[in-house]
Amino acid sequence: MKAEIIEQVEALKRGTVEIFSEQELAQRLSEAAGQGRPLRVKLGMDPTAPDIHLGHTVVLRKLRQFQDFGHKAVLIIGDYTARIGDPTGQNTTRPMLGGEQIEANARTYFEQAGRILDMSEDKLEIRYNSEWLAGLKLADVIRLTASMTVARMLERDTFELRYKKGDPIGVHEFLYPLMQGYDSVMIRSDVELGGTDQTFNNLVGRDLQRLDDQPPQIVITMPILVGLDGKDKMSKSKGNYIGVTDPPGQMFGKTMSIPDDLMDNYFTLLTDLPVERIAELTDPSRTHPKQAKVLLGK
């Protein structure tokens, strides 16, 4: 295997949790290089809220890294799946959003994602999954659901917990991972990125691509950025977030409140600093935590 492919794999591995699988990634990169084509790297975003925070940027930065290596980012705006709402990590069924709210949220997503991604036409393709999901007939939906068992759905932590507690699970929520997986089939993705909480959904995409006689996408999972409270996933609803549109002074102030023991995580996921430099900045015996936060805040 060419040295440039090995270097690319090593760079893309940085900050990831799991790659399904690393060997497949190297092989797909090598094949694409031989064919003179870019990989199609998918990231799905449901516009369920109007703002992007630093937690969202972890996976956006990885997507940008693929762009910088010459590959094509395919940003899926889940305007159709947002009507269901991703059940991941939810103890109750999400309320369904209206079309106008989804459209307004999607517009702000574009503007904010543009601060990180290369928005040029040859590097980015933007698709709405209503393009193909809205036209599905009942026979198509039955075919999709036939590829999945209830037992496998209940393997998801979210559903398993609710089932054991006797809390309701909407049948429509079972459709969510199938629809997200179907997105991968329709855009013929080579790679899908997502947080660790999206692993189940992304692996469903691999299964559906196999059923469609497509090469299964490589799934790369990224860590969930812990919020300013040092406990929970960064979330606007929990108030433990730093928004990408926060005023500079407010963003800096929030950065200074990051728990000291999370600084390694923040530097690794939100900067391109070398590993050695991060080790130096997050070692209290070499750098005071306040100095490290000032640097991160800048």
PDB file of N, CA and C in Angstrom, residues 108-186:
ATOM      1  N   THR A 108     -29.987  27.964   9.196  1.00  0.00           N
ATOM      2  CA  THR A 108     -28.926  28.379  10.122  1.00  0.00           C
ATOM      3  C   THR A 108     -27.821  27.331  10.192  1.00  0.00           C
ATOM      4  N   TYR A 109     -28.168  26.059  10.000  1.00  0.00           N
ATOM      5  CA  TYR A 109     -27.155  25.002   9.979  1.00  0.00           C
ATOM      6  C   TYR A 109     -26.155  25.258   8.859  1.00  0.00           C
ATOM      7  N   PHE A 110     -26.672  25.612   7.669  1.00  0.00           N
ATOM      8  CA  PHE A 110     -25.782  25.880   6.536  1.00  0.00           C
ATOM      9  C   PHE A 110     -24.798  26.990   6.869  1.00  0.00           C
ATOM     10  N   GLU A 111     -25.330  28.077   7.397  1.00  0.00           N
ATOM     11  CA  GLU A 111     -24.497  29.245   7.705  1.00  0.00           C
ATOM     12  C   GLU A 111     -23.411  28.886   8.718  1.00  0.00           C
ATOM     13  N   GLN A 112     -23.782  28.143   9.741  1.00  0.00           N
ATOM     14  CA  GLN A 112     -22.836  27.826  10.809  1.00  0.00           C
ATOM     15  C   GLN A 112     -21.855  26.729  10.400  1.00  0.00           C
ATOM     16  N   ALA A 113     -22.328  25.732   9.651  1.00  0.00           N
ATOM     17  CA  ALA A 113     -21.435  24.666   9.179  1.00  0.00           C
ATOM     18  C   ALA A 113     -20.397  25.236   8.224  1.00  0.00           C
ATOM     19  N   GLY A 114     -20.761  26.330   7.537  1.00  0.00           N
ATOM     20  CA  GLY A 114     -19.844  26.977   6.597  1.00  0.00           C
ATOM     21  C   GLY A 114     -18.629  27.589   7.272  1.00  0.00           C
ATOM     22  N   ARG A 115     -18.661  27.716   8.586  1.00  0.00           N
ATOM     23  CA  ARG A 115     -17.490  28.217   9.314  1.00  0.00           C
ATOM     24  C   ARG A 115     -16.408  27.145   9.426  1.00  0.00           C
ATOM     25  N   ILE A 116     -16.785  25.905   9.177  1.00  0.00           N
ATOM     26  CA  ILE A 116     -15.849  24.786   9.323  1.00  0.00           C
ATOM     27  C   ILE A 116     -15.600  24.071   7.998  1.00  0.00           C
ATOM     28  N   LEU A 117     -16.668  23.831   7.234  1.00  0.00           N
ATOM     29  CA  LEU A 117     -16.542  23.066   5.998  1.00  0.00           C
ATOM     30  C   LEU A 117     -16.126  23.933   4.823  1.00  0.00           C
ATOM     31  N   ASP A 118     -15.513  23.300   3.830  1.00  0.00           N
ATOM     32  CA  ASP A 118     -15.252  23.931   2.536  1.00  0.00           C
ATOM     33  C   ASP A 118     -16.558  23.834   1.758  1.00  0.00           C
ATOM     34  N   MET A 119     -17.200  24.973   1.514  1.00  0.00           N
ATOM     35  CA  MET A 119     -18.527  24.982   0.908  1.00  0.00           C
ATOM     36  C   MET A 119     -18.493  25.033  -0.619  1.00  0.00           C
ATOM     37  N   SER A 120     -17.311  24.915  -1.223  1.00  0.00           N
ATOM     38  CA  SER A 120     -17.230  24.963  -2.684  1.00  0.00           C
ATOM     39  C   SER A 120     -17.914  23.740  -3.290  1.00  0.00           C
ATOM     40  N   GLU A 121     -18.441  23.919  -4.496  1.00  0.00           N
ATOM     41  CA  GLU A 121     -19.284  22.902  -5.130  1.00  0.00           C
ATOM     42  C   GLU A 121     -18.582  21.563  -5.335  1.00  0.00           C
ATOM     43  N   ASP A 122     -17.290  21.612  -5.623  1.00  0.00           N
ATOM     44  CA  ASP A 122     -16.578  20.359  -5.883  1.00  0.00           C
ATOM     45  C   ASP A 122     -16.206  19.621  -4.597  1.00  0.00           C
ATOM     46  N   LYS A 123     -16.373  20.276  -3.452  1.00  0.00           N
ATOM     47  CA  LYS A 123     -16.010  19.659  -2.171  1.00  0.00           C
ATOM     48  C   LYS A 123     -17.220  19.317  -1.296  1.00  0.00           C
ATOM     49  N   LEU A 124     -18.384  19.863  -1.644  1.00  0.00           N
ATOM     50  CA  LEU A 124     -19.554  19.655  -0.782  1.00  0.00           C
ATOM     51  C   LEU A 124     -20.816  19.456  -1.607  1.00  0.00           C
ATOM     52  N   GLU A 125     -21.556  18.435  -1.235  1.00  0.00           N
ATOM     53  CA  GLU A 125     -22.869  18.163  -1.832  1.00  0.00           C
ATOM     54  C   GLU A 125     -23.882  18.204  -0.703  1.00  0.00           C
ATOM     55  N   ILE A 126     -24.919  18.989  -0.863  1.00  0.00           N
ATOM     56  CA  ILE A 126     -25.952  19.106   0.167  1.00  0.00           C
ATOM     57  C   ILE A 126     -27.233  18.475  -0.354  1.00  0.00           C
ATOM     58  N   ARG A 127     -27.765  17.543   0.428  1.00  0.00           N
ATOM     59  CA  ARG A 127     -28.995  16.863   0.032  1.00  0.00           C
ATOM     60  C   ARG A 127     -29.983  16.882   1.193  1.00  0.00           C
ATOM     61  N   TYR A 128     -31.260  16.921   0.848  1.00  0.00           N
ATOM     62  CA  TYR A 128     -32.337  16.798   1.835  1.00  0.00           C
ATOM     63  C   TYR A 128     -32.910  15.392   1.709  1.00  0.00           C
ATOM     64  N   ASN A 129     -33.059  14.685   2.823  1.00  0.00           N
ATOM     65  CA  ASN A 129     -33.517  13.305   2.658  1.00  0.00           C
ATOM     66  C   ASN A 129     -35.000  13.184   2.322  1.00  0.00           C
ATOM     67  N   SER A 130     -35.721  14.300   2.308  1.00  0.00           N
ATOM     68  CA  SER A 130     -37.099  14.260   1.811  1.00  0.00           C
ATOM     69  C   SER A 130     -37.125  13.981   0.309  1.00  0.00           C
ATOM     70  N   GLU A 131     -35.989  14.201  -0.372  1.00  0.00           N
ATOM     71  CA  GLU A 131     -35.908  13.946  -1.819  1.00  0.00           C
ATOM     72  C   GLU A 131     -36.299  12.510  -2.141  1.00  0.00           C
ATOM     73  N   TRP A 132     -35.908  11.573  -1.282  1.00  0.00           N
ATOM     74  CA  TRP A 132     -36.217  10.165  -1.547  1.00  0.00           C
ATOM     75  C   TRP A 132     -37.176   9.562  -0.524  1.00  0.00           C
ATOM     76  N   LEU A 133     -37.159  10.054   0.707  1.00  0.00           N
ATOM     77  CA  LEU A 133     -38.028   9.456   1.723  1.00  0.00           C
ATOM     78  C   LEU A 133     -39.492   9.836   1.529  1.00  0.00           C
ATOM     79  N   ALA A 134     -39.737  11.063   1.069  1.00  0.00           N
ATOM     80  CA  ALA A 134     -41.121  11.516   0.907  1.00  0.00           C
ATOM     81  C   ALA A 134     -41.852  10.721  -0.170  1.00  0.00           C
ATOM     82  N   GLY A 135     -41.107  10.150  -1.104  1.00  0.00           N
ATOM     83  CA  GLY A 135     -41.734   9.422  -2.207  1.00  0.00           C
ATOM     84  C   GLY A 135     -41.858   7.926  -1.990  1.00  0.00           C
ATOM     85  N   LEU A 136     -41.443   7.433  -0.830  1.00  0.00           N
ATOM     86  CA  LEU A 136     -41.536   5.997  -0.571  1.00  0.00           C
ATOM     87  C   LEU A 136     -42.997   5.549  -0.500  1.00  0.00           C
ATOM     88  N   LYS A 137     -43.267   4.398  -1.108  1.00  0.00           N
ATOM     89  CA  LYS A 137     -44.600   3.808  -1.033  1.00  0.00           C
ATOM     90  C   LYS A 137     -44.621   2.779   0.101  1.00  0.00           C
ATOM     91  N   LEU A 138     -45.814   2.347   0.458  1.00  0.00           N
ATOM     92  CA  LEU A 138     -45.936   1.394   1.563  1.00  0.00           C
ATOM     93  C   LEU A 138     -45.122   0.132   1.289  1.00  0.00           C
ATOM     94  N   ALA A 139     -45.104  -0.311   0.044  1.00  0.00           N
ATOM     95  CA  ALA A 139     -44.334  -1.510  -0.305  1.00  0.00           C
ATOM     96  C   ALA A 139     -42.850  -1.296  -0.028  1.00  0.00           C
ATOM     97  N   ASP A 140     -42.358  -0.068  -0.272  1.00  0.00           N
ATOM     98  CA  ASP A 140     -40.948   0.244  -0.009  1.00  0.00           C
ATOM     99  C   ASP A 140     -40.661   0.209   1.493  1.00  0.00           C
ATOM    100  N   VAL A 141     -41.578   0.760   2.269  1.00  0.00           N
ATOM    101  CA  VAL A 141     -41.406   0.789   3.727  1.00  0.00           C
ATOM    102  C   VAL A 141     -41.408  -0.633   4.287  1.00  0.00           C
ATOM    103  N   ILE A 142     -42.310  -1.475   3.773  1.00  0.00           N
ATOM    104  CA  ILE A 142     -42.362  -2.870   4.232  1.00  0.00           C
ATOM    105  C   ILE A 142     -41.057  -3.586   3.894  1.00  0.00           C
ATOM    106  N   ARG A 143     -40.526  -3.315   2.705  1.00  0.00           N
ATOM    107  CA  ARG A 143     -39.258  -3.941   2.307  1.00  0.00           C
ATOM    108  C   ARG A 143     -38.136  -3.527   3.255  1.00  0.00           C
ATOM    109  N   LEU A 144     -38.115  -2.246   3.654  1.00  0.00           N
ATOM    110  CA  LEU A 144     -37.098  -1.764   4.589  1.00  0.00           C
ATOM    111  C   LEU A 144     -37.248  -2.424   5.956  1.00  0.00           C
ATOM    112  N   THR A 145     -38.476  -2.458   6.456  1.00  0.00           N
ATOM    113  CA  THR A 145     -38.687  -3.012   7.797  1.00  0.00           C
ATOM    114  C   THR A 145     -38.405  -4.515   7.833  1.00  0.00           C
ATOM    115  N   ALA A 146     -38.549  -5.186   6.692  1.00  0.00           N
ATOM    116  CA  ALA A 146     -38.281  -6.626   6.640  1.00  0.00           C
ATOM    117  C   ALA A 146     -36.802  -6.945   6.820  1.00  0.00           C
ATOM    118  N   SER A 147     -35.954  -5.916   6.693  1.00  0.00           N
ATOM    119  CA  SER A 147     -34.508  -6.131   6.842  1.00  0.00           C
ATOM    120  C   SER A 147     -34.056  -6.072   8.298  1.00  0.00           C
ATOM    121  N   MET A 148     -34.991  -5.781   9.203  1.00  0.00           N
ATOM    122  CA  MET A 148     -34.642  -5.578  10.611  1.00  0.00           C
ATOM    123  C   MET A 148     -35.621  -6.327  11.507  1.00  0.00           C
ATOM    124  N   THR A 149     -35.116  -6.854  12.614  1.00  0.00           N
ATOM    125  CA  THR A 149     -35.989  -7.535  13.574  1.00  0.00           C
ATOM    126  C   THR A 149     -36.224  -6.645  14.792  1.00  0.00           C
ATOM    127  N   VAL A 150     -37.332  -6.889  15.472  1.00  0.00           N
ATOM    128  CA  VAL A 150     -37.622  -6.153  16.704  1.00  0.00           C
ATOM    129  C   VAL A 150     -36.545  -6.447  17.744  1.00  0.00           C
ATOM    130  N   ALA A 151     -36.086  -7.700  17.782  1.00  0.00           N
ATOM    131  CA  ALA A 151     -35.043  -8.077  18.751  1.00  0.00           C
ATOM    132  C   ALA A 151     -33.792  -7.234  18.557  1.00  0.00           C
ATOM    133  N   ARG A 152     -33.419  -7.016  17.294  1.00  0.00           N
ATOM    134  CA  ARG A 152     -32.212  -6.213  17.057  1.00  0.00           C
ATOM    135  C   ARG A 152     -32.462  -4.758  17.431  1.00  0.00           C
ATOM    136  N   MET A 153     -33.641  -4.246  17.137  1.00  0.00           N
ATOM    137  CA  MET A 153     -33.957  -2.872  17.522  1.00  0.00           C
ATOM    138  C   MET A 153     -33.844  -2.693  19.032  1.00  0.00           C
ATOM    139  N   LEU A 154     -34.279  -3.702  19.768  1.00  0.00           N
ATOM    140  CA  LEU A 154     -34.256  -3.603  21.230  1.00  0.00           C
ATOM    141  C   LEU A 154     -32.860  -3.756  21.811  1.00  0.00           C
ATOM    142  N   GLU A 155     -31.877  -4.066  20.942  1.00  0.00           N
ATOM    143  CA  GLU A 155     -30.489  -4.094  21.401  1.00  0.00           C
ATOM    144  C   GLU A 155     -29.976  -2.685  21.672  1.00  0.00           C
ATOM    145  N   ARG A 156     -30.612  -1.694  21.051  1.00  0.00           N
ATOM    146  CA  ARG A 156     -30.210  -0.304  21.288  1.00  0.00           C
ATOM    147  C   ARG A 156     -30.461   0.054  22.740  1.00  0.00           C
ATOM    148  N   ASP A 157     -29.482   0.693  23.354  1.00  0.00           N
ATOM    149  CA  ASP A 157     -29.616   1.071  24.768  1.00  0.00           C
ATOM    150  C   ASP A 157     -30.891   1.866  25.017  1.00  0.00           C
ATOM    151  N   THR A 158     -31.165   2.810  24.103  1.00  0.00           N
ATOM    152  CA  THR A 158     -32.320   3.688  24.265  1.00  0.00           C
ATOM    153  C   THR A 158     -33.612   2.894  24.342  1.00  0.00           C
ATOM    154  N   PHE A 159     -33.811   2.002  23.380  1.00  0.00           N
ATOM    155  CA  PHE A 159     -35.048   1.227  23.343  1.00  0.00           C
ATOM    156  C   PHE A 159     -35.089   0.172  24.444  1.00  0.00           C
ATOM    157  N   GLU A 160     -33.951  -0.466  24.712  1.00  0.00           N
ATOM    158  CA  GLU A 160     -33.891  -1.513  25.732  1.00  0.00           C
ATOM    159  C   GLU A 160     -34.289  -0.959  27.095  1.00  0.00           C
ATOM    160  N   LEU A 161     -33.755   0.223  27.422  1.00  0.00           N
ATOM    161  CA  LEU A 161     -34.050   0.839  28.714  1.00  0.00           C
ATOM    162  C   LEU A 161     -35.529   1.174  28.833  1.00  0.00           C
ATOM    163  N   ARG A 162     -36.077   1.770  27.786  1.00  0.00           N
ATOM    164  CA  ARG A 162     -37.492   2.148  27.826  1.00  0.00           C
ATOM    165  C   ARG A 162     -38.397   0.919  27.886  1.00  0.00           C
ATOM    166  N   TYR A 163     -38.006  -0.133  27.168  1.00  0.00           N
ATOM    167  CA  TYR A 163     -38.800  -1.369  27.150  1.00  0.00           C
ATOM    168  C   TYR A 163     -38.824  -2.009  28.541  1.00  0.00           C
ATOM    169  N   LYS A 164     -37.650  -2.070  29.186  1.00  0.00           N
ATOM    170  CA  LYS A 164     -37.562  -2.682  30.513  1.00  0.00           C
ATOM    171  C   LYS A 164     -38.337  -1.885  31.558  1.00  0.00           C
ATOM    172  N   LYS A 165     -38.374  -0.557  31.376  1.00  0.00           N
ATOM    173  CA  LYS A 165     -39.086   0.296  32.328  1.00  0.00           C
ATOM    174  C   LYS A 165     -40.581   0.356  32.035  1.00  0.00           C
ATOM    175  N   GLY A 166     -40.967  -0.208  30.885  1.00  0.00           N
ATOM    176  CA  GLY A 166     -42.374  -0.166  30.510  1.00  0.00           C
ATOM    177  C   GLY A 166     -42.787   1.163  29.923  1.00  0.00           C
ATOM    178  N   ASP A 167     -41.807   1.992  29.544  1.00  0.00           N
ATOM    179  CA  ASP A 167     -42.106   3.281  28.917  1.00  0.00           C
ATOM    180  C   ASP A 167     -42.448   3.069  27.445  1.00  0.00           C
ATOM    181  N   PRO A 168     -43.302   3.933  26.893  1.00  0.00           N
ATOM    182  CA  PRO A 168     -43.737   3.731  25.507  1.00  0.00           C
ATOM    183  C   PRO A 168     -42.618   3.935  24.482  1.00  0.00           C
ATOM    184  N   ILE A 169     -42.673   3.131  23.427  1.00  0.00           N
ATOM    185  CA  ILE A 169     -41.791   3.274  22.264  1.00  0.00           C
ATOM    186  C   ILE A 169     -42.702   3.344  21.046  1.00  0.00           C
ATOM    187  N   GLY A 170     -42.674   4.456  20.337  1.00  0.00           N
ATOM    188  CA  GLY A 170     -43.505   4.596  19.148  1.00  0.00           C
ATOM    189  C   GLY A 170     -42.992   3.713  18.020  1.00  0.00           C
ATOM    190  N   VAL A 171     -43.906   3.085  17.278  1.00  0.00           N
ATOM    191  CA  VAL A 171     -43.492   2.267  16.134  1.00  0.00           C
ATOM    192  C   VAL A 171     -42.724   3.125  15.134  1.00  0.00           C
ATOM    193  N   HIS A 172     -43.117   4.390  15.014  1.00  0.00           N
ATOM    194  CA  HIS A 172     -42.429   5.274  14.065  1.00  0.00           C
ATOM    195  C   HIS A 172     -40.959   5.475  14.447  1.00  0.00           C
ATOM    196  N   GLU A 173     -40.627   5.320  15.747  1.00  0.00           N
ATOM    197  CA  GLU A 173     -39.236   5.486  16.175  1.00  0.00           C
ATOM    198  C   GLU A 173     -38.355   4.356  15.658  1.00  0.00           C
ATOM    199  N   PHE A 174     -38.947   3.167  15.477  1.00  0.00           N
ATOM    200  CA  PHE A 174     -38.200   2.052  14.895  1.00  0.00           C
ATOM    201  C   PHE A 174     -37.798   2.352  13.448  1.00  0.00           C
ATOM    202  N   LEU A 175     -38.549   3.232  12.808  1.00  0.00           N
ATOM    203  CA  LEU A 175     -38.254   3.555  11.407  1.00  0.00           C
ATOM    204  C   LEU A 175     -37.035   4.461  11.265  1.00  0.00           C
ATOM    205  N   TYR A 176     -36.694   5.179  12.337  1.00  0.00           N
ATOM    206  CA  TYR A 176     -35.630   6.186  12.225  1.00  0.00           C
ATOM    207  C   TYR A 176     -34.302   5.602  11.735  1.00  0.00           C
ATOM    208  N   PRO A 177     -33.731   4.570  12.381  1.00  0.00           N
ATOM    209  CA  PRO A 177     -32.453   4.045  11.892  1.00  0.00           C
ATOM    210  C   PRO A 177     -32.542   3.479  10.484  1.00  0.00           C
ATOM    211  N   LEU A 178     -33.709   2.951  10.112  1.00  0.00           N
ATOM    212  CA  LEU A 178     -33.879   2.432   8.754  1.00  0.00           C
ATOM    213  C   LEU A 178     -33.860   3.560   7.730  1.00  0.00           C
ATOM    214  N   MET A 179     -34.493   4.668   8.077  1.00  0.00           N
ATOM    215  CA  MET A 179     -34.495   5.805   7.152  1.00  0.00           C
ATOM    216  C   MET A 179     -33.102   6.417   7.040  1.00  0.00           C
ATOM    217  N   GLN A 180     -32.397   6.519   8.173  1.00  0.00           N
ATOM    218  CA  GLN A 180     -31.036   7.053   8.134  1.00  0.00           C
ATOM    219  C   GLN A 180     -30.142   6.127   7.312  1.00  0.00           C
ATOM    220  N   GLY A 181     -30.331   4.828   7.484  1.00  0.00           N
ATOM    221  CA  GLY A 181     -29.557   3.877   6.700  1.00  0.00           C
ATOM    222  C   GLY A 181     -29.883   3.950   5.223  1.00  0.00           C
ATOM    223  N   TYR A 182     -31.154   4.198   4.914  1.00  0.00           N
ATOM    224  CA  TYR A 182     -31.582   4.309   3.514  1.00  0.00           C
ATOM    225  C   TYR A 182     -30.948   5.524   2.844  1.00  0.00           C
ATOM    226  N   ASP A 183     -30.698   6.566   3.623  1.00  0.00           N
ATOM    227  CA  ASP A 183     -29.976   7.734   3.087  1.00  0.00           C
ATOM    228  C   ASP A 183     -28.644   7.296   2.485  1.00  0.00           C
ATOM    229  N   SER A 184     -27.951   6.399   3.174  1.00  0.00           N
ATOM    230  CA  SER A 184     -26.644   5.929   2.701  1.00  0.00           C
ATOM    231  C   SER A 184     -26.769   5.194   1.376  1.00  0.00           C
ATOM    232  N   VAL A 185     -27.842   4.425   1.237  1.00  0.00           N
ATOM    233  CA  VAL A 185     -28.087   3.710  -0.021  1.00  0.00           C
ATOM    234  C   VAL A 185     -28.299   4.705  -1.152  1.00  0.00           C
ATOM    235  N   MET A 186     -29.118   5.719  -0.898  1.00  0.00           N
ATOM    236  CA  MET A 186     -29.502   6.658  -1.956  1.00  0.00           C
ATOM    237  C   MET A 186     -28.354   7.538  -2.426  1.00  0.00           C
TER     238      MET A 186
END
